[in-house]
XYZ file of C-alpha atoms in Angstrom:
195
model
C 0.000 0.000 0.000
C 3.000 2.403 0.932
C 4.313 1.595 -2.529
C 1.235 2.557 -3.978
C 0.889 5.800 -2.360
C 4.654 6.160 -3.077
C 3.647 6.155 -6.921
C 0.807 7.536 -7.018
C 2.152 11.043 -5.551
C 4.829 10.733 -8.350
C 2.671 10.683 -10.784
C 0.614 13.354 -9.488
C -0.140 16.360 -11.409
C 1.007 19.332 -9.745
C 1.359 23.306 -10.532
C 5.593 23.755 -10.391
C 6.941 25.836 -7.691
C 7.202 29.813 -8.778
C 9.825 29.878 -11.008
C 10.962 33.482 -9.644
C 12.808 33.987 -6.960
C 11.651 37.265 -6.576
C 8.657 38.247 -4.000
C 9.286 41.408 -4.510
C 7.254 41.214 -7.670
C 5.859 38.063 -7.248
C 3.632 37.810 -4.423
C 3.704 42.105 -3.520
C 0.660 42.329 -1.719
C 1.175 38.966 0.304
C 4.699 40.338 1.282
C 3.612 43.630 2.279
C 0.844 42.419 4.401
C 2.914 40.087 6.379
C 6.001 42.909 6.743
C 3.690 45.230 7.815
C 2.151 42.767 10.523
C 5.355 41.466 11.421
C 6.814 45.293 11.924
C 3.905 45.964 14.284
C 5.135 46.489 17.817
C 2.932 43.835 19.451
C 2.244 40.546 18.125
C 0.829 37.479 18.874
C 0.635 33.829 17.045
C -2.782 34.048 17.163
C -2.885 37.427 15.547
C -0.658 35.765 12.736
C -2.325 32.807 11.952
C -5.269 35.319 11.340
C -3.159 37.567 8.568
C -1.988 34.327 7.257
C -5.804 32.984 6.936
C -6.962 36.049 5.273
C -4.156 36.223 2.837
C -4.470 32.681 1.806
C -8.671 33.085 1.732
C -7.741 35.829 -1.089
C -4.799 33.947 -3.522
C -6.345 32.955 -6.520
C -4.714 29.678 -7.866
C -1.142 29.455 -8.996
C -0.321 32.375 -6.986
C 3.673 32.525 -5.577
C 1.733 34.214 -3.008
C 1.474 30.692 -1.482
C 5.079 30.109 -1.137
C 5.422 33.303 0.494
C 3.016 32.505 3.345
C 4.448 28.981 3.307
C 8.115 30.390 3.905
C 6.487 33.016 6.404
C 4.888 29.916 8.573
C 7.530 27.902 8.006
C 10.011 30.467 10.334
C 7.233 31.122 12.562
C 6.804 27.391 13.273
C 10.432 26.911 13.716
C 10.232 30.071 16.416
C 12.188 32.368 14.245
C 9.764 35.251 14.597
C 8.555 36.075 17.550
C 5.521 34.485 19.065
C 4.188 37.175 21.416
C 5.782 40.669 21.819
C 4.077 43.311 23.909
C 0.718 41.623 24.041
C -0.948 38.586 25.689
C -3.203 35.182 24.266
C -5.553 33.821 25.797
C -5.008 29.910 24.849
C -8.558 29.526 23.817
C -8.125 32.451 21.139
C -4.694 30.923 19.805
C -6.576 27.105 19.492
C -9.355 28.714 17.517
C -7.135 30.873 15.557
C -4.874 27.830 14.851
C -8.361 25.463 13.653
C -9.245 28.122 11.224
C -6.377 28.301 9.623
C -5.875 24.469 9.804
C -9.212 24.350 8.272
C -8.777 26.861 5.644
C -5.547 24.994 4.507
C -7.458 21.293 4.584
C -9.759 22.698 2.556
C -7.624 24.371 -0.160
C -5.499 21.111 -0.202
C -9.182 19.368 -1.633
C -9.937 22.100 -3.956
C -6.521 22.295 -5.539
C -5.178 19.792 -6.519
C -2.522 20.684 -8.198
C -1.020 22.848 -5.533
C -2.023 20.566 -3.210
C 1.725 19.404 -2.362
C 2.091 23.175 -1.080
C -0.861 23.024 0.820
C 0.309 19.810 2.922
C 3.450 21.122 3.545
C 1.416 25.133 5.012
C -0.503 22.843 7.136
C 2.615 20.973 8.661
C 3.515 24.917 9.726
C -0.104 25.189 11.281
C -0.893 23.232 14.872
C -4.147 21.523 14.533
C -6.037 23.949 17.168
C -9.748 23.582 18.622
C -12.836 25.807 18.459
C -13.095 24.928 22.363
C -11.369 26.110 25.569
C -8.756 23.034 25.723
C -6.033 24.981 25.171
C -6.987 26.990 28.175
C -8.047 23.593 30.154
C -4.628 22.227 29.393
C -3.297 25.050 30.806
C -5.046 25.739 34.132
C -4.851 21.987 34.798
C -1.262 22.195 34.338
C -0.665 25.393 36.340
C -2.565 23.296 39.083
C -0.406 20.368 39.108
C 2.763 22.890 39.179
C 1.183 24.937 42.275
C -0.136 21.244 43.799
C 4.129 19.951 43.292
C 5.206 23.389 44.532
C 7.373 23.783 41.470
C 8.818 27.181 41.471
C 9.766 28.982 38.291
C 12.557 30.590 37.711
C 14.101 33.352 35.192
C 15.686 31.514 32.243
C 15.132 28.045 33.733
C 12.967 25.141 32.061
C 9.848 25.778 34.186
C 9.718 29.253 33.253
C 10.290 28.858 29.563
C 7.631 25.929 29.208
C 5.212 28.631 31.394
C 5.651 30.882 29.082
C 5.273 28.160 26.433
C 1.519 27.478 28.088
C 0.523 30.779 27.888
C 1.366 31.399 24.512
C 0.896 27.940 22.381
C -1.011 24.993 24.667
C -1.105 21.613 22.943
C -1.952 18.126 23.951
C 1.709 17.524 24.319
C 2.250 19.621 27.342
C 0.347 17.320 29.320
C 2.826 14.329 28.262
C 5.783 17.384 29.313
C 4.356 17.795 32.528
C 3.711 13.923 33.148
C 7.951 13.636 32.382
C 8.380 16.463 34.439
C 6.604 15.039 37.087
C 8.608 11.241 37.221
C 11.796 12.802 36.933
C 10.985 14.967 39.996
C 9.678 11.721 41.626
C 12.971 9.900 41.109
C 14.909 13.021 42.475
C 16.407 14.097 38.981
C 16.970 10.716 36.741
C 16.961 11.919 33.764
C 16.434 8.938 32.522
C 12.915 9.183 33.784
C 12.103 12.264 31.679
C 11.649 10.145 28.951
């Protein structure tokens, strides 16, 4: 079956990648958007994945403008640009800014086909988000088990950076974080048990 698949997105049809290497000229409007977000003095994620969403509503088929976003998420996802400056998210805003973008991109992979390699990789760049307070949930329950364990934060340290991490961008995974966390405290600092 992997074979299959294997072939089968070989022989896909697919639009090329831009052949410019200029967004400059290529994708203006797309680039201009996301400088002029990006040179705002506060920003969040959420606030991002919104530009991105209406950008990519707007790009007509073929459009480099794609690429542009793609490369724009890409260094966002790979914490390049900043995720929050001068302003706070709630969790519950970033998971339902994160599903509809997530959305958005699911559903331009089905209507285009031929871009549709481009869409799958803008959707790797995009967590998959909800439309209901988990994030938050994940949080709180979290912050609980850290003021339960009495575990302290500190500038610079790990539990201040993954705090930080909560407030900003909450996923599922923090709870398996915390869970490690919480045996390699129990076995006074294996870190073996962190697994």
């Amino acid at each position: 079956a992997l074979q299959q698949r294997a072939v089968h997105w070989q022989e896909e049809k697919r639009l090329p990648a831009p052949p410019s290497t200029m967004p400059q000229t290529d994708s203006a409007a797309e680039l201009a958007a996301i400088l002029a977000f990006e040179a705002r003095g506060a920003v969040t994620l959420a606030e991002r994945f919104h530009v991105a969403r209406e950008i990519l509503k707007e790009l007509p088929e073929g459009s480099p403008g794609l690429w542009t976003v793609l490369v724009w998420l890409r260094f966002s996802q790979a914490r390049q640009l900043t995720w929050q400056r001068r302003r706070n998210t709630r969790p519950a805003e970033l998971s339902t800014a994160a599903r509809a973008l997530s959305e958005l991109v699911a559903l331009k992979c089905t209507e285009r086909p031929l871009e549709r390699h481009a869409w799958r990789l803008l959707l790797a760049c995009v967590p998959r988000g909800s439309s209901s307070d988990d994030g938050q949930a994940i949080r709180d329950y979290i912050l609980t088990i850290m003021q339960k364990f009495q575990l302290k934060k500190r500038k610079g340290d790990f539990m201040e950076q993954w705090h930080q991490k909560l407030h900003n961008n909450t996923t599922p995974d923090d709870i398996f974080i915390c869970e490690a966390y919480l045996s390699f405290l129990r076995s006074d600092g294996n870190l073996s048990a962190f697994h």
